[in-house]
PDB file of C-alpha atoms and ligand atoms in Angstrom:
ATOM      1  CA  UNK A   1      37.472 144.632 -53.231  1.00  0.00           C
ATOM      2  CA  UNK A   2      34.528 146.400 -52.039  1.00  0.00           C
ATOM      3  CA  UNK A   3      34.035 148.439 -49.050  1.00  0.00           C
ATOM      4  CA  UNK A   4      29.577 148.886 -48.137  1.00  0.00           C
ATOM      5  CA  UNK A   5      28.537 152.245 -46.775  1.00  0.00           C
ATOM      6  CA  UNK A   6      25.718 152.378 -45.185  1.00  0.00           C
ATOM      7  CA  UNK A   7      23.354 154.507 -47.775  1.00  0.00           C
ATOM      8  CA  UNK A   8      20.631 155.411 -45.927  1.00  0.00           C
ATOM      9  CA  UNK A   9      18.702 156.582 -49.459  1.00  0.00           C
ATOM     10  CA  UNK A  10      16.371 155.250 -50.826  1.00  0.00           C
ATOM     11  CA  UNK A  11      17.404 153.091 -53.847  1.00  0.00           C
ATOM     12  CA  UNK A  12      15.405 155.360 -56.390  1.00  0.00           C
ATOM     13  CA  UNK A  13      16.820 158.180 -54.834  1.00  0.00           C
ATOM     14  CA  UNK A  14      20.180 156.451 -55.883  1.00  0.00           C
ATOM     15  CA  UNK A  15      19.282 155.576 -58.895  1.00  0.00           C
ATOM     16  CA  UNK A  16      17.917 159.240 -59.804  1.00  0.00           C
ATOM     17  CA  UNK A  17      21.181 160.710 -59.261  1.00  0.00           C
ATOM     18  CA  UNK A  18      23.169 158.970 -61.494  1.00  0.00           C
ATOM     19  CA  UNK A  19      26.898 159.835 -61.493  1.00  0.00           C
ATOM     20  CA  UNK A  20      26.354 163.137 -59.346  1.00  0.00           C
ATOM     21  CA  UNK A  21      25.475 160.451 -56.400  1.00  0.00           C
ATOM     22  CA  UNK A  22      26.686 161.816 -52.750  1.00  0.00           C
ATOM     23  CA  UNK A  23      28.889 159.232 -50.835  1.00  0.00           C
ATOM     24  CA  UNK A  24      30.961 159.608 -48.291  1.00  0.00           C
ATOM     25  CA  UNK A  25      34.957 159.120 -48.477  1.00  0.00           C
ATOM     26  CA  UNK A  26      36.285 156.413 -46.336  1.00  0.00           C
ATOM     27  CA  UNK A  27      39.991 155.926 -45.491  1.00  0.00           C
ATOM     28  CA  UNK A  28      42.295 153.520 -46.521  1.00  0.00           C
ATOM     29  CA  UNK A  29      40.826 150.297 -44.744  1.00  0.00           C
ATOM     30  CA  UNK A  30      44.410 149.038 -45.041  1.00  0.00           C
ATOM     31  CA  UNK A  31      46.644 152.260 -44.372  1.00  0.00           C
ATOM     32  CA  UNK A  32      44.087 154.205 -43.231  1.00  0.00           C
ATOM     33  CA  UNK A  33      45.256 156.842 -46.108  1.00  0.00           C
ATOM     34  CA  UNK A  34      42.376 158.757 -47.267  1.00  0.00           C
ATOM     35  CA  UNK A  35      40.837 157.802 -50.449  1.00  0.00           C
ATOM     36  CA  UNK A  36      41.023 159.488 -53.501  1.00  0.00           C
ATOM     37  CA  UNK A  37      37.383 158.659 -56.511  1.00  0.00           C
ATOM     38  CA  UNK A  38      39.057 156.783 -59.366  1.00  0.00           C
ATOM     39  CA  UNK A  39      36.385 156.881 -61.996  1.00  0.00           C
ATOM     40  CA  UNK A  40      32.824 153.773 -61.152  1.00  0.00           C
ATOM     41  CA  UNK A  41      30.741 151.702 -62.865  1.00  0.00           C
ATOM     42  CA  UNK A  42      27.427 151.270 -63.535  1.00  0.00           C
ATOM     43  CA  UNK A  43      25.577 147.714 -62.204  1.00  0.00           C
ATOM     44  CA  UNK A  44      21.661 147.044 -62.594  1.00  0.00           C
ATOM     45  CA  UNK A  45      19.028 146.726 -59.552  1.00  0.00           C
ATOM     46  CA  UNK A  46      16.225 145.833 -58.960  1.00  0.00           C
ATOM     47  CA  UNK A  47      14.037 147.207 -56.433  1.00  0.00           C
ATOM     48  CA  UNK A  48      10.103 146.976 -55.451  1.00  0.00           C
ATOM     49  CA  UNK A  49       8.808 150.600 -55.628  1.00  0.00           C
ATOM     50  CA  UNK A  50      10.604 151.232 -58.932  1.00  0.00           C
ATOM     51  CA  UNK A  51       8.771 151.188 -61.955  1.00  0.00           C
ATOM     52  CA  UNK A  52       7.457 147.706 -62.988  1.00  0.00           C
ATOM     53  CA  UNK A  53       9.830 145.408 -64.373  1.00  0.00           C
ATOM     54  CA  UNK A  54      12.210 147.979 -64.752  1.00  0.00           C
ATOM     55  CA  UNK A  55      15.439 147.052 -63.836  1.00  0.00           C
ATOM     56  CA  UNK A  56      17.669 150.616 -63.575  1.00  0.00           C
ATOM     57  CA  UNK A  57      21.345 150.977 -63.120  1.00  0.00           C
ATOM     58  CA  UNK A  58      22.673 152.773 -60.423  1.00  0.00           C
ATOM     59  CA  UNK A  59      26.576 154.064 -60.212  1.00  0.00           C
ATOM     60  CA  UNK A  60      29.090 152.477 -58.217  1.00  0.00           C
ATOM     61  CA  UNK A  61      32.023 154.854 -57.659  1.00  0.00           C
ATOM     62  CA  UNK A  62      35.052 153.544 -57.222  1.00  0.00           C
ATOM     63  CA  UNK A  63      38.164 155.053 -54.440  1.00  0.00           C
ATOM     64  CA  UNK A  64      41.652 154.351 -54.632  1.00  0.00           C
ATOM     65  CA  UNK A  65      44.736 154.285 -52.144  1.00  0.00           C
ATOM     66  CA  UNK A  66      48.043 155.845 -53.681  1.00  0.00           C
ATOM     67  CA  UNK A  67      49.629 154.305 -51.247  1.00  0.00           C
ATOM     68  CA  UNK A  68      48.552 150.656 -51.076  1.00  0.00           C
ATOM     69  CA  UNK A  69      47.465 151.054 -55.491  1.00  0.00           C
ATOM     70  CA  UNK A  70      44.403 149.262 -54.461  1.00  0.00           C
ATOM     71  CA  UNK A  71      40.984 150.651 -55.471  1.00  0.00           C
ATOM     72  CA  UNK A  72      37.747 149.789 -54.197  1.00  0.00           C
ATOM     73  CA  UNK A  73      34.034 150.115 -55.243  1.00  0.00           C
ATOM     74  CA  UNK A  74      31.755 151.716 -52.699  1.00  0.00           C
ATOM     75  CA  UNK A  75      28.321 149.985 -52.805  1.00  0.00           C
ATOM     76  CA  UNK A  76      25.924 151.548 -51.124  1.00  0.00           C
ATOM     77  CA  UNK A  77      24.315 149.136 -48.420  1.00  0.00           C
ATOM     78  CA  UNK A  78      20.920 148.232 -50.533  1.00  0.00           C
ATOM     79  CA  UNK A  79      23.250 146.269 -53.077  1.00  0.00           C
ATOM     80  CA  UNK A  80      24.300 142.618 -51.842  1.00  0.00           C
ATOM     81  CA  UNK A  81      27.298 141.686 -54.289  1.00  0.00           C
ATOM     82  CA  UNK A  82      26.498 140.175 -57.419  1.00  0.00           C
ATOM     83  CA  UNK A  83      22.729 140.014 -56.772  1.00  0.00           C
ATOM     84  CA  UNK A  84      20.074 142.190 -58.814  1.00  0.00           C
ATOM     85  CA  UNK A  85      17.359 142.286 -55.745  1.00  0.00           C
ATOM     86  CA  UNK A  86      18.239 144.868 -53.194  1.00  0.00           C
ATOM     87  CA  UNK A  87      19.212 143.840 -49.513  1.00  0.00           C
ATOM     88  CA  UNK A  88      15.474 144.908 -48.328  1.00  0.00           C
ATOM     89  CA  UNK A  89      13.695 142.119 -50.906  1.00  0.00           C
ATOM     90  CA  UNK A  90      16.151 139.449 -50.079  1.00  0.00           C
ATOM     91  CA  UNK A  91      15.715 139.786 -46.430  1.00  0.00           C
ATOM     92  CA  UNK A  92      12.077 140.333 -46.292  1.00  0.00           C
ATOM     93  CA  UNK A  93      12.044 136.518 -48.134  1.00  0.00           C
ATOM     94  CA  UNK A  94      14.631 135.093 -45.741  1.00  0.00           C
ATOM     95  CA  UNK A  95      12.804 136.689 -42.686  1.00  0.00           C
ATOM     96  CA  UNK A  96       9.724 134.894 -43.431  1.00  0.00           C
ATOM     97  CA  UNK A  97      10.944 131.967 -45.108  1.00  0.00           C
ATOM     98  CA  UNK A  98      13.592 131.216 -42.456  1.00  0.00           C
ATOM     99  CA  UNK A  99      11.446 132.225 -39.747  1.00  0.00           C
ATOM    100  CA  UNK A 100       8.891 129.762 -40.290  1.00  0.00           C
ATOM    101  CA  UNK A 101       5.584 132.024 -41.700  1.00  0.00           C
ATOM    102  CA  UNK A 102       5.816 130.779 -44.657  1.00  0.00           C
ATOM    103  CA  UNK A 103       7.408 128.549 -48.145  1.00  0.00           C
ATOM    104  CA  UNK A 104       9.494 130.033 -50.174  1.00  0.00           C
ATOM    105  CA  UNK A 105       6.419 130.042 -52.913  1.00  0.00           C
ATOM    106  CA  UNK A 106       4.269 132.777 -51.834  1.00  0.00           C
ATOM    107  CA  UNK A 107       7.278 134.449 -50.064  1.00  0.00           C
ATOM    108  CA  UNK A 108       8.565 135.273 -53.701  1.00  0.00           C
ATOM    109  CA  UNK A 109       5.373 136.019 -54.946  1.00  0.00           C
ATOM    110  CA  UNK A 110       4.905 138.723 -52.475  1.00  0.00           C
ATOM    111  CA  UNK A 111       8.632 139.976 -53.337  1.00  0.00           C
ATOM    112  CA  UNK A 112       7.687 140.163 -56.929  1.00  0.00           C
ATOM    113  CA  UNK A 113      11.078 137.847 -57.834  1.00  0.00           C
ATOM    114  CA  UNK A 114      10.853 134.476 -59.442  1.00  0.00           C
ATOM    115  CA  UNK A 115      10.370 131.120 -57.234  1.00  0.00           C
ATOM    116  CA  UNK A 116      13.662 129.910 -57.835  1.00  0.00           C
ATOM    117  CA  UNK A 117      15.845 133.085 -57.218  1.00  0.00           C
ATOM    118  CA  UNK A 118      13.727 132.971 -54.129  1.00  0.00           C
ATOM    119  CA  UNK A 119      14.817 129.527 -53.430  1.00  0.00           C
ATOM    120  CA  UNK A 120      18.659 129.922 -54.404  1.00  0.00           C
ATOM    121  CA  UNK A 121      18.816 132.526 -51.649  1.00  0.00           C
ATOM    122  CA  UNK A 122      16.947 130.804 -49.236  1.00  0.00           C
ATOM    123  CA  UNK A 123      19.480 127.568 -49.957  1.00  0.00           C
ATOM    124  CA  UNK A 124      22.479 130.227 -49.423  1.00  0.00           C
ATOM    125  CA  UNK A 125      21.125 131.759 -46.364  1.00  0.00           C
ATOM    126  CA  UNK A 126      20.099 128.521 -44.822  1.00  0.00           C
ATOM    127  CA  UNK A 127      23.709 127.021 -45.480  1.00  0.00           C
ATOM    128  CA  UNK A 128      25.698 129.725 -44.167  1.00  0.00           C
ATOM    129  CA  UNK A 129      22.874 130.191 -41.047  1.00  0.00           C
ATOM    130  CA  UNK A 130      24.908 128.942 -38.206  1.00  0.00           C
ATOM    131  CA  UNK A 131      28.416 130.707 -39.114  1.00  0.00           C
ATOM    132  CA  UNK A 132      26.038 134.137 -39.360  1.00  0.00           C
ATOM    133  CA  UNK A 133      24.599 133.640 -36.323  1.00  0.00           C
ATOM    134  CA  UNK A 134      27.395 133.024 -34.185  1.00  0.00           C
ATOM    135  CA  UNK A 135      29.518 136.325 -35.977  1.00  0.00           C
ATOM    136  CA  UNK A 136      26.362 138.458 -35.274  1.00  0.00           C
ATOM    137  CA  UNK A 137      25.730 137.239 -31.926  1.00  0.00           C
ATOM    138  CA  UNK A 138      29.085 137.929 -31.314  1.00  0.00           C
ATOM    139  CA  UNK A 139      29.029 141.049 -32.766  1.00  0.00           C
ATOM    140  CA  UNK A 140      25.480 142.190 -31.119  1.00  0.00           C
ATOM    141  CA  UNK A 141      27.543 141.196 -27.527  1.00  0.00           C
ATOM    142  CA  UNK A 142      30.209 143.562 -28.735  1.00  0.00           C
ATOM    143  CA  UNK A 143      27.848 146.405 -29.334  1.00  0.00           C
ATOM    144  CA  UNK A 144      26.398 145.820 -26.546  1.00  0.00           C
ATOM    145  CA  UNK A 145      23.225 144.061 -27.214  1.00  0.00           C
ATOM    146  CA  UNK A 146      22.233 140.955 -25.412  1.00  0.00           C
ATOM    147  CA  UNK A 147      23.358 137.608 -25.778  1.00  0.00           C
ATOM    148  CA  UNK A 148      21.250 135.553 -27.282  1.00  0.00           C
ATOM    149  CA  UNK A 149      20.701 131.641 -26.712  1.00  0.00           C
ATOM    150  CA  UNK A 150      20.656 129.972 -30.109  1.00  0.00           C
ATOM    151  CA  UNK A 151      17.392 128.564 -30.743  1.00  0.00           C
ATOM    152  CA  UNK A 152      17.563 125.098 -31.910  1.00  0.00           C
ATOM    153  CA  UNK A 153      17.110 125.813 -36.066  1.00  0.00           C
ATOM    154  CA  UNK A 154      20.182 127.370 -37.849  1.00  0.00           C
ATOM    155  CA  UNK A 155      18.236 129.733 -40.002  1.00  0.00           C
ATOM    156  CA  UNK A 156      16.062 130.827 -37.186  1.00  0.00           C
ATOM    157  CA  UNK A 157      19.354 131.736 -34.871  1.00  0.00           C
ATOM    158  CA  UNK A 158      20.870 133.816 -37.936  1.00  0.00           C
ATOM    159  CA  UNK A 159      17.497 135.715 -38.126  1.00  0.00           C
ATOM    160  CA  UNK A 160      17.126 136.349 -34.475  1.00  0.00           C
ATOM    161  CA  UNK A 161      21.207 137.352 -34.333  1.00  0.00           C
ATOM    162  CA  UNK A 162      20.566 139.810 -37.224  1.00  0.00           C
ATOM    163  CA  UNK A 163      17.836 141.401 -35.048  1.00  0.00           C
ATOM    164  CA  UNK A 164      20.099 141.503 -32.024  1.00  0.00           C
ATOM    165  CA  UNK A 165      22.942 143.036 -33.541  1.00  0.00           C
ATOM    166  CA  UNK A 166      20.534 145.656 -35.411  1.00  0.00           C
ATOM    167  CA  UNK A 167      18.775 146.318 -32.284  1.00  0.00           C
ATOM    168  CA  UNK A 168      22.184 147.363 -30.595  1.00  0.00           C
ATOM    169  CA  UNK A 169      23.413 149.061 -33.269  1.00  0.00           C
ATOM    170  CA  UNK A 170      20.266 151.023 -33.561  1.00  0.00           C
ATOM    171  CA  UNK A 171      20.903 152.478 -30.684  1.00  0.00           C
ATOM    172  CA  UNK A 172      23.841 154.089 -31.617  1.00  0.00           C
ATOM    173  CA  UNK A 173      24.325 157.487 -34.056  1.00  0.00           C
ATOM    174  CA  UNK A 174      22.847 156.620 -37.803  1.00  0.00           C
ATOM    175  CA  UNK A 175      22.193 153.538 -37.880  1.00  0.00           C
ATOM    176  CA  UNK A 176      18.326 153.054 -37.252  1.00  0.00           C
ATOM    177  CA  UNK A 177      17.438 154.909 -40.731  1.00  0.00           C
ATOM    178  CA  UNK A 178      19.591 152.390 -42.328  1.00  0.00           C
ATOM    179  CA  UNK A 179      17.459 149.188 -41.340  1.00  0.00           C
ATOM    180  CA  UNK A 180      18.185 146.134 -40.855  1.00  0.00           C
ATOM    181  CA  UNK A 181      19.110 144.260 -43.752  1.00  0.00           C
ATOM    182  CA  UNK A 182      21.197 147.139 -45.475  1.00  0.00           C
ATOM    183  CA  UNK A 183      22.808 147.207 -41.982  1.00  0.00           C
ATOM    184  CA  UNK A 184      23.627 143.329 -42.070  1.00  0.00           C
ATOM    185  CA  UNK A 185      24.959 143.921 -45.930  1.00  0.00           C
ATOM    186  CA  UNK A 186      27.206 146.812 -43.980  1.00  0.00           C
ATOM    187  CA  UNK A 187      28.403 144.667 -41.865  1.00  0.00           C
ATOM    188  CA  UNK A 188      28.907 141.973 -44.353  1.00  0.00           C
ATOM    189  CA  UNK A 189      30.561 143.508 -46.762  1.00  0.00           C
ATOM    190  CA  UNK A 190      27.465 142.506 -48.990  1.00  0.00           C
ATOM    191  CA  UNK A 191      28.155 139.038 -48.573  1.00  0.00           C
ATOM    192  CA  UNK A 192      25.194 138.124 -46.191  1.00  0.00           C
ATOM    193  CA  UNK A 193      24.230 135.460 -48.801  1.00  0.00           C
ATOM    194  CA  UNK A 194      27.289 134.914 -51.219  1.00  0.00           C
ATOM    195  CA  UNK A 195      29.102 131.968 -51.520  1.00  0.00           C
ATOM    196  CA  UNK A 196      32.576 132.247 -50.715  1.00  0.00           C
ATOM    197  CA  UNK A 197      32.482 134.710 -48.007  1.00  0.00           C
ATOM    198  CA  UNK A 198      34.143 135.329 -44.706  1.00  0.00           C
ATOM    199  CA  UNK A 199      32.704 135.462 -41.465  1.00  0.00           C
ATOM    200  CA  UNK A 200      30.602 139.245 -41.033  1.00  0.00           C
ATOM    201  CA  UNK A 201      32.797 139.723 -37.552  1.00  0.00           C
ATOM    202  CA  UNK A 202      36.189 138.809 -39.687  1.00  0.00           C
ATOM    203  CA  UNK A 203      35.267 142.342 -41.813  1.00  0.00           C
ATOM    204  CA  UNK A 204      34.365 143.912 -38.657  1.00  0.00           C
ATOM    205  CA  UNK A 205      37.839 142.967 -36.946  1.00  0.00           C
ATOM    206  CA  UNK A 206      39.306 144.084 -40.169  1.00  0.00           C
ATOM    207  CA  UNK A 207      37.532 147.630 -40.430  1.00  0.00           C
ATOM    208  CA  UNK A 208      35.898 147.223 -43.482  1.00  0.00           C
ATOM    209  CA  UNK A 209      33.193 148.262 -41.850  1.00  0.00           C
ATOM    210  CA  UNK A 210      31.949 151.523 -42.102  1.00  0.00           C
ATOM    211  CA  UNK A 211      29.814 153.253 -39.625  1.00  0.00           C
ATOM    212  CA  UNK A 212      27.263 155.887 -41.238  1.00  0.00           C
ATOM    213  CA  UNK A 213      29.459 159.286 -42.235  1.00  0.00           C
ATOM    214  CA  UNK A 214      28.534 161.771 -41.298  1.00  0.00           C
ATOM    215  CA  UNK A 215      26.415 160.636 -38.684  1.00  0.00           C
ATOM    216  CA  UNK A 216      22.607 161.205 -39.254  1.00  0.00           C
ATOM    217  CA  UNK A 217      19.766 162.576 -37.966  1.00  0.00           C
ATOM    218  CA  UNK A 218      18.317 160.033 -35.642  1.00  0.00           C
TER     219      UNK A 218
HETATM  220 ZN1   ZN B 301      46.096 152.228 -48.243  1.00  0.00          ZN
END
């Protein structure tokens, strides 16, 4: 199980320091016990911005309950789960892929990430498009954002529910520095584009999400 904090560093600034990494501690999300670090691992990115081609590892520590004997990893927010590319390079190709400025082609070129990892995201995205956008419309309504009519295309409702949800939780302590995709991965548990994954306002309802601790300058 993973719980997604909202890292609002950037990922070379992750990367750089290794183990001695600063996250925060989150409670139980069953018991609400607090947390104790139980050792990490150590998972590859990759990032735009880092050096070319290089594809660096970054640490994942891990926290356990003593009272549930679960542990979870904490991935910080740029990391979907089980995808190299960082949330910011997947969702600048499903921003302008799904919302119509352009193919997939010169979407991934512009990314720096192979056609058809491009395309197998896309695929994911666009299949999961109208379950995301009615859990982050709902959720944007719940934060207090606007409701939002879903425009006719799947893909293009998920995109402009993302942006609704972000926009109202923007508003609120921390969360603007974060952005808007590694605030949809918060929210999603890093799931925005996996393939078995439960519904973004399910994780919410559950508490799995995290808002940003301690709450940063604005
Ligand atoms: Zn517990």
């Amino acid at each position: 199980m993973a719980i997604v904090w909202p890292c609002p560093l950037p990922a070379d600034a992750y990367v750089a320091a290794g183990r001695k990494v600063e996250v925060p501690r989150p409670a139980c999300p069953s018991c609400g016990e607090s947390l104790v670090f139980w050792s990490g691992y150590w998972r590859h990115i990759r990032a735009g911005g880092l050096a070319d081609g290089r594809c660096p590892k970054i640490f994942v520590p891990r926290v356990r309950c003593s009272l549930c004997r679960v542990s979870h990893a904490l991935l910080p927010a740029f990391v979907l789960a089980w995808r190299l590319d960082v949330a910011e390079t997947v969702g600048a190709v499903l921003g302008q892929v799904a919302g119509g400025a352009c193919g997939v082609r010169p979407a991934a070129a512009r990314a720096g990430v192979p056609h058809t990892t491009a395309r197998g995201w896309v695929r994911r995205f666009g299949a999961r498009a109208g379950e995301l956008g009615v859990a982050f419309a709902a959720l944007a309504v719940d934060l207090g954002g606007e409701a939002i009519c879903p425009p006719a295309e799947a893909g293009r409702f998920a995109l402009t529910a993302i942006g609704a949800v972000f926009g109202a939780a923007a508003g609120l302590p921390g969360w603007q520095v974060v952005g808007r995709w590694r605030f949809a991965s918060s929210v999603s548990g890093g799931r925005l584009i996996a393939a078995n994954a439960t519904s973004p306002f399910l994780i919410v309802g559950s508490r799995r999400f995290m808002p940003p601790v301690p709450p940063l300058p604005a």
